[in-house]
Coordinates of C-alpha atoms in Angstrom, one line a residue:
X1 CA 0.0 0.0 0.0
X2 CA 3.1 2.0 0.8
X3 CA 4.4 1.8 -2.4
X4 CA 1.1 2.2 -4.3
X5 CA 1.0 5.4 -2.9
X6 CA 4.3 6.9 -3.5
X7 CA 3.2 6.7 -7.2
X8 CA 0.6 9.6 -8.8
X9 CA -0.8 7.4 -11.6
X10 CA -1.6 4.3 -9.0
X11 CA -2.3 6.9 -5.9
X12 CA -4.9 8.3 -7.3
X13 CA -6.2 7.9 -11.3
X14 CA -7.5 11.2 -11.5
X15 CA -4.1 12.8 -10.0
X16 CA -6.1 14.8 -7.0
X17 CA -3.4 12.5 -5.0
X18 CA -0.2 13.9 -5.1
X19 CA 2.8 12.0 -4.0
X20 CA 4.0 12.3 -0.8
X21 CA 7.3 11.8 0.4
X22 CA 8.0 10.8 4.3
X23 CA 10.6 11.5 6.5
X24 CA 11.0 10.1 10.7
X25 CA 12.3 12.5 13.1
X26 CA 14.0 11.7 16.4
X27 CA 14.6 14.2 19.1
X28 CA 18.2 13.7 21.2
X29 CA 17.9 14.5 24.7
X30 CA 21.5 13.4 25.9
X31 CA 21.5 16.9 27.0
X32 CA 19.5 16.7 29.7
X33 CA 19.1 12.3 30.0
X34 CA 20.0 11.0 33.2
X35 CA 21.4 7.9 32.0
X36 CA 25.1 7.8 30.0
X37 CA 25.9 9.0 26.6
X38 CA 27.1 6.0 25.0
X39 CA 23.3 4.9 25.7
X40 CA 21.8 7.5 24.1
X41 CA 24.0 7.0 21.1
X42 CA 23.1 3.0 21.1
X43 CA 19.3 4.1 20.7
X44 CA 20.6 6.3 18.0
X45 CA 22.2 3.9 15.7
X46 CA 19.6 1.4 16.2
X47 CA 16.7 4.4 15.2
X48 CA 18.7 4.7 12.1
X49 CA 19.2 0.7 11.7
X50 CA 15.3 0.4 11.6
X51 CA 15.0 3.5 9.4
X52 CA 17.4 1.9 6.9
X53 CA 16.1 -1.5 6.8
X54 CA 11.9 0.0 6.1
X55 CA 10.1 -0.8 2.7
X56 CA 10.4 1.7 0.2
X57 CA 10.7 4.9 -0.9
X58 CA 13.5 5.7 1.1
X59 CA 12.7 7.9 4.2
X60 CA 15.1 10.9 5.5
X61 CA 16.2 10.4 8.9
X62 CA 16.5 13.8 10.7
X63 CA 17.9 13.2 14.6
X64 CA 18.3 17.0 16.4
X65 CA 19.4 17.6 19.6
X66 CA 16.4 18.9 21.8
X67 CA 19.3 22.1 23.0
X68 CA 19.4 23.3 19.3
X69 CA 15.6 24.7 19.9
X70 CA 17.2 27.4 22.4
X71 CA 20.3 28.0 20.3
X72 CA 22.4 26.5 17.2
X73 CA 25.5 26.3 19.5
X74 CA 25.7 23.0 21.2
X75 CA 27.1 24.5 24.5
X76 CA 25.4 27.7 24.7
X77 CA 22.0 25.9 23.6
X78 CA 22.6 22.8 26.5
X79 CA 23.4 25.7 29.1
X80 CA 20.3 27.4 28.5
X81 CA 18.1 24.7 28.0
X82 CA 19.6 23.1 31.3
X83 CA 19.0 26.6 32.9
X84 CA 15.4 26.9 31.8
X85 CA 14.8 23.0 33.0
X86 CA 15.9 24.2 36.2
X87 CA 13.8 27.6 36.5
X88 CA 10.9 25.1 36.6
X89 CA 10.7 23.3 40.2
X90 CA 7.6 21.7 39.6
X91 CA 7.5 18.3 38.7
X92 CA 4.8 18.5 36.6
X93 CA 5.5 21.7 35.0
X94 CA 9.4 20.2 34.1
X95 CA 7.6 17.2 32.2
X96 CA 4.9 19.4 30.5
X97 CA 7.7 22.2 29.3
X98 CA 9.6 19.9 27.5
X99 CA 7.0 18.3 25.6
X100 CA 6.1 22.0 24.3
X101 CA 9.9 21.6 23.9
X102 CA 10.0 18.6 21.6
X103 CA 6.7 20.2 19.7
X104 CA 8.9 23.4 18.9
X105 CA 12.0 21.1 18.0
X106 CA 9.5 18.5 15.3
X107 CA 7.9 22.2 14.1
X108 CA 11.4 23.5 12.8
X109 CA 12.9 19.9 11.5
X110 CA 9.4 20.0 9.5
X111 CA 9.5 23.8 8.6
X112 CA 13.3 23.3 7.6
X113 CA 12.8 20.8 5.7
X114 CA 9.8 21.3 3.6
X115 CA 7.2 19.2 5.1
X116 CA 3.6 20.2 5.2
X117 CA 2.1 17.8 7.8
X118 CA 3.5 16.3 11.0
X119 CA 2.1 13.1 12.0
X120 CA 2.4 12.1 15.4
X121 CA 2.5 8.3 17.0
X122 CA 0.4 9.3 19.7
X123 CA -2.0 6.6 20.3
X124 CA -5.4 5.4 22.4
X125 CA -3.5 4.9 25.8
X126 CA -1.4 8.3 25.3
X127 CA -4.3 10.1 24.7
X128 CA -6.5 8.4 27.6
X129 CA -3.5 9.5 30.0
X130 CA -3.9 13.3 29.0
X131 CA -7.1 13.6 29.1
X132 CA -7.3 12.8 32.9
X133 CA -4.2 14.1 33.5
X134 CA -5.2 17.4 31.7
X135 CA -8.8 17.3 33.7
X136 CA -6.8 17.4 36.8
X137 CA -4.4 20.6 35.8
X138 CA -7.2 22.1 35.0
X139 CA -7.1 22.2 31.3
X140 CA -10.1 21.1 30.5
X141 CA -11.0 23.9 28.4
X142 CA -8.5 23.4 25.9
X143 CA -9.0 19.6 26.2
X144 CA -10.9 19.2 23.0
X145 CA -8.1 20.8 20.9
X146 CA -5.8 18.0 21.7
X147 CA -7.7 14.9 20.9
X148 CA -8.8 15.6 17.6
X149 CA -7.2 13.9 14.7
X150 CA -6.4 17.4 13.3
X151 CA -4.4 20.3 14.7
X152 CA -3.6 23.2 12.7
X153 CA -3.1 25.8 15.7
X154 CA 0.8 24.8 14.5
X155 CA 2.5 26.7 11.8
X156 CA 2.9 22.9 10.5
X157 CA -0.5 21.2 10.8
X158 CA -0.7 18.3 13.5
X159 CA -1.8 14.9 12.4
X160 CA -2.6 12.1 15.1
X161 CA -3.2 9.1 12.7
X162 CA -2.8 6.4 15.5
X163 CA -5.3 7.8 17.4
X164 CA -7.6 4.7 17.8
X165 CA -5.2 2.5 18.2
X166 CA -3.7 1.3 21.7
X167 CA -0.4 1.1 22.4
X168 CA -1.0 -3.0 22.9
X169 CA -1.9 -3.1 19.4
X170 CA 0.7 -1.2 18.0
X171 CA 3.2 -3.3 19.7
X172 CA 1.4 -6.5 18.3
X173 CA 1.9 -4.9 14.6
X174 CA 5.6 -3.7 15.1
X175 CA 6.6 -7.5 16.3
X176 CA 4.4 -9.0 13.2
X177 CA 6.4 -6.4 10.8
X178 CA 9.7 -7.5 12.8
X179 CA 10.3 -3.8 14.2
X180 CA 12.9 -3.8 16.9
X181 CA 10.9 -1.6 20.0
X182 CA 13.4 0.5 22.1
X183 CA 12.6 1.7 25.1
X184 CA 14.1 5.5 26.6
X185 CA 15.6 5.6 30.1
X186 CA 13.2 7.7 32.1
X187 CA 13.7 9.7 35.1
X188 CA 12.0 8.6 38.2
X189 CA 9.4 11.3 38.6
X190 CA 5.9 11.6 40.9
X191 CA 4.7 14.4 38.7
X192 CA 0.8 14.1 38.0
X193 CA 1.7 12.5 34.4
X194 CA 3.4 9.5 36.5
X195 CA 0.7 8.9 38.6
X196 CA -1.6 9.3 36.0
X197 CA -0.1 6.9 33.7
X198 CA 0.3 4.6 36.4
X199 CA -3.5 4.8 37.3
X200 CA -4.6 3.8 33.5
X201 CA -2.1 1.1 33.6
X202 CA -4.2 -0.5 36.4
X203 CA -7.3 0.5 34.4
X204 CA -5.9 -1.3 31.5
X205 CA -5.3 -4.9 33.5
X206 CA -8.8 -4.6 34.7
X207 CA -10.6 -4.0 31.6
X208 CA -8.5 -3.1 28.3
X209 CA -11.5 -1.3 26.8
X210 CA -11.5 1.6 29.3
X211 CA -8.7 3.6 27.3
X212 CA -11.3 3.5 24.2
X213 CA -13.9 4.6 26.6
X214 CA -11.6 7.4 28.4
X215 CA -10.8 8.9 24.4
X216 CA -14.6 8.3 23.3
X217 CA -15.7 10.5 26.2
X218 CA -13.0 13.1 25.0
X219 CA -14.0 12.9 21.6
X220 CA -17.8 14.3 22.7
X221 CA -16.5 17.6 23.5
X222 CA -16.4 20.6 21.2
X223 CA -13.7 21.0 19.5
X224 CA -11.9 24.4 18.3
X225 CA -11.6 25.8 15.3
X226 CA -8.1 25.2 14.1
X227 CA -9.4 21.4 14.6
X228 CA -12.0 21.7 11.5
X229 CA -10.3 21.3 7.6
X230 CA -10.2 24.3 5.9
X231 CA -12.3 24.6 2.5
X232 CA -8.7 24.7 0.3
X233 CA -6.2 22.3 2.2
X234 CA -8.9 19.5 4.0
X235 CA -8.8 17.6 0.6
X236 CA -4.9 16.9 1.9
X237 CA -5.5 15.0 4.9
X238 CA -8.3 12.5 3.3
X239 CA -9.3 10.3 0.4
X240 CA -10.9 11.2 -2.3
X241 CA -13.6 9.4 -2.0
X242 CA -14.0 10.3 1.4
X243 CA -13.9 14.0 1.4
X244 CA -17.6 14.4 0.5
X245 CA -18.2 13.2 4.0
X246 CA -15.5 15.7 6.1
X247 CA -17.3 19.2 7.2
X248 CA -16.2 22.1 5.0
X249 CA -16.0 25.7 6.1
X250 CA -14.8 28.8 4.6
X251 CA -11.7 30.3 5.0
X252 CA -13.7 33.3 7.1
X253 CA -14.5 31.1 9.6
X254 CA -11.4 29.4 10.0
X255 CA -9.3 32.5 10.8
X256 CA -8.1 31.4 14.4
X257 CA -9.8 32.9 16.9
X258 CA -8.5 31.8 20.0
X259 CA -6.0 33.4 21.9
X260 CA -3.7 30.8 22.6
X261 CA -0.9 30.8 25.3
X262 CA 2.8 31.2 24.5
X263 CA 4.1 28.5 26.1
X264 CA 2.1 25.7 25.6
X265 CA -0.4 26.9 22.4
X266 CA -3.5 26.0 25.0
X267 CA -6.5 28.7 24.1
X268 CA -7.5 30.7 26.9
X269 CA -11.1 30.3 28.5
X270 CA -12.6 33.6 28.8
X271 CA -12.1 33.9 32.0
X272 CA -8.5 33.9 30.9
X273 CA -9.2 36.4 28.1
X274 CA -11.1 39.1 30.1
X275 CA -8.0 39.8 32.1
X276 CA -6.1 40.4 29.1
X277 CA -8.2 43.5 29.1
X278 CA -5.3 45.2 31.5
X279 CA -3.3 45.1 28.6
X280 CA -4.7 47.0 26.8
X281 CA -5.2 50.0 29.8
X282 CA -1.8 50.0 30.8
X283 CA 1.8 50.0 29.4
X284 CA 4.2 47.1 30.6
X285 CA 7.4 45.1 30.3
X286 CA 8.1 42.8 27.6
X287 CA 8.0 39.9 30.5
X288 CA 4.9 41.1 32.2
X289 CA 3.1 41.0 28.5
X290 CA 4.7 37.8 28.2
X291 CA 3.2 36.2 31.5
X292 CA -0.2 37.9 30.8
X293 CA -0.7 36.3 28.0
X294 CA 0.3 32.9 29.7
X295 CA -2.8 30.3 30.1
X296 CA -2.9 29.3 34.0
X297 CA -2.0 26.2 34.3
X298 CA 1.4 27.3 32.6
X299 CA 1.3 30.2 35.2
X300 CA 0.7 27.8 38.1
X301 CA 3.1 24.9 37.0
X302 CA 5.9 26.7 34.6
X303 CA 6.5 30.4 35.4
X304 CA 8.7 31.0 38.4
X305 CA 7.2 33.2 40.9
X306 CA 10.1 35.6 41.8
X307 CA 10.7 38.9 39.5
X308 CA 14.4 38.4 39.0
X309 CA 13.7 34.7 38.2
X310 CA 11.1 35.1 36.1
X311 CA 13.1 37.8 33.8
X312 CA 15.9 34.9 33.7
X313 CA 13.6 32.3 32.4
X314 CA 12.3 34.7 30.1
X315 CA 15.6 35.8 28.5
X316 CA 16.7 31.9 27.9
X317 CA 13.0 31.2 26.7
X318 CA 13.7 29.8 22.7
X319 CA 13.1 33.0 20.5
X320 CA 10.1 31.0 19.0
X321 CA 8.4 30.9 22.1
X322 CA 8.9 34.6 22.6
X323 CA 7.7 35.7 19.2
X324 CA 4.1 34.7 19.7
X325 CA 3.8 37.5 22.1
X326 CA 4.9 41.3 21.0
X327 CA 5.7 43.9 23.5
X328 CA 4.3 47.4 23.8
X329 CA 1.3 48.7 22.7
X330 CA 2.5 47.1 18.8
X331 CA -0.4 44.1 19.5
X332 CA -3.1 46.1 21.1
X333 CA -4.8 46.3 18.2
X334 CA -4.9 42.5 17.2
X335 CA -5.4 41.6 21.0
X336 CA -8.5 44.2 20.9
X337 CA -10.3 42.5 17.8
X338 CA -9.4 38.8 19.2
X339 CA -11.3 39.7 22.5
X340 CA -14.0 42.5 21.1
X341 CA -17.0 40.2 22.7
X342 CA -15.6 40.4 25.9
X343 CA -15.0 44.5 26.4
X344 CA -17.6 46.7 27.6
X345 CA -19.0 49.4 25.0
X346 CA -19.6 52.8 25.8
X347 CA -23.4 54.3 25.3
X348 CA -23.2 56.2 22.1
X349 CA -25.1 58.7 24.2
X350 CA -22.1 59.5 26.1
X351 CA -20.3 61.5 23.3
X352 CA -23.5 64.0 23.2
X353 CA -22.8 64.4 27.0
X354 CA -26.5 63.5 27.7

């Protein structure tokens, strides 16, 4: 099927299929691993024994170390990254930063290298741990934007084509195809997502279908915008014979409307959103816009709480991180229009001074 695919004429007879080329990414994180080099480089040259040996076309193998996201130089980019890891003291908030970290890291290997979707292997029993974990941050709000098969708050649209399938099962397939399964040293941790995973573990023993039923539960909630296909790309992500069935939406309506926090990308509940209005009353620091604009679980569980700290963490934040907020008054403008429904409008009486 592979194969068939990689071919116009036999991927699609009427050539609305282009071909697509593939390429497997693998993010090194000897910088901050707490088990020895030479077994990080042992995983390495067995990722790229695996890639090598896969049925054709030949797939690019692109490995980046997870530093090179705060900067290109291998020392200063391990000392910041090691100095941001440790600005975090929560557990949780550690283990939650550097995923956001390894999305950043996939977004540029994609961006640099000219790929227009990134599909990601998370499955049933990952998805079943973060949505209870997530409930119990907090996030619940922005829940439905990370279960969906389709997530295009990115710059690179996200695409979770495992999503119904456990972990058990994928493990049964990559032993019938003869894939080698490697397993990362972890560090001992009691964070939330530990305990979590632990719990639907025990669920999982008892009653394998529970995952299906923790997802399925997920799945009911409503999800955001940038989760929809867009009228001129959603023909990309599906078959054609398929795509009469798929929602289709203008362009209008898919202009993201969400604010969404710098750190993680979570959208803010309106809650959230309505104290953004002090932004737009007052001037401030490029670190105070920064941490307004934060969601707050990231607040709670990422930002350190000190002044001097905080303007540390912010100055060895990854400039791509940074970006998505703009200091001054430069994004009063956009922030107005993005929260318009929640500001209170003066009487149009008030300028006759009646």
């Amino acid at each position: 099927m592979q194969c068939i695919s990689l071919k116009n004429l036999n991927a699609s007879k009427s050539q609305a299929l282009p071909v697509f080329g593939v390429g497997v990414a693998f993010i090194d994180e000897s910088a901050i691993s707490i088990g020895p080099l030479h077994e990080m480089n042992k995983v390495i040259a067995q990722i790229r024994s695996i890639v090598s040996t896969l049925s054709p076309a030949h797939k690019e193998l692109h490995i980046k170390p997870l530093e090179n996201i705060c900067s290109m130089s291998s020392n200063d980019g391990r000392i910041r990254l090691n100095e941001l890891l440790d600005s975090v003291t929560d557990a949780t908030g550690k283990e939650d930063f550097m995923k956001y970290l390894r999305m950043l890291t996939l977004q540029k290997i994609a961006l640099d290298n000219g790929y227009s979707k990134l599909l990601l292997g998370s499955c049933t029993s990952t998805i079943a741990c973060h949505v209870i974990s997530a409930t119990v941050k907090g996030q619940g709000y922005s829940l439905p934007g990370d279960v969906q098969y389709v997530d295009a708050r990115w710059e690179v649209p996200v695409v979770l084509p495992l999503r119904d399938c456990t972990a058990e099962e994928l493990n049964q397939l990559c032993h019938l195809d003869g894939l080698e399964l490697l397993q990362l040293i972890k560090r001992p941790s009691n964070s939330i997502n530990s305990l979590v995973s632990s719990f639907v573990a025990r669920l999982r023993d008892e009653n394998p279908s529970r995952e299906r039923t923790i997802v399925r539960t997920a799945e009911k909630l409503r999800p955001f915008c940038f989760n929809k296909f867009v009228e001129d790309t959603y023909h990309e992500f599906v078959p054609s014979r398929l795509r009469c069935k798929f929602q289709n939406i203008n362009n209008s309506e898919t202009a993201l409307s969400e604010v969404l926090c710098p750190l993680c990308g979570s959208p803010l509940s309106e809650p959230e959103v309505q104290s953004l209005r002090n932004i737009l009353e007052k001037t401030q620091t490029l670190v105070e816009n920064f941490t307004a604009h934060c969601c707050q679980s990231c607040s709670f569980q990422i930002l350190p709480t000190g002044a001097e700290s905080l303007q540390h963490f912010y100055t060895v934040l990854p400039q791509s991180v940074t970006v998505r907020v703009t200091g001054g008054t430069s994004d009063h403008s956009q922030l107005r229009e993005l929260i318009d429904d929640c500001l209170l409008v003066d009487d149009d009486n008030d300028d006759d001074g009646t």
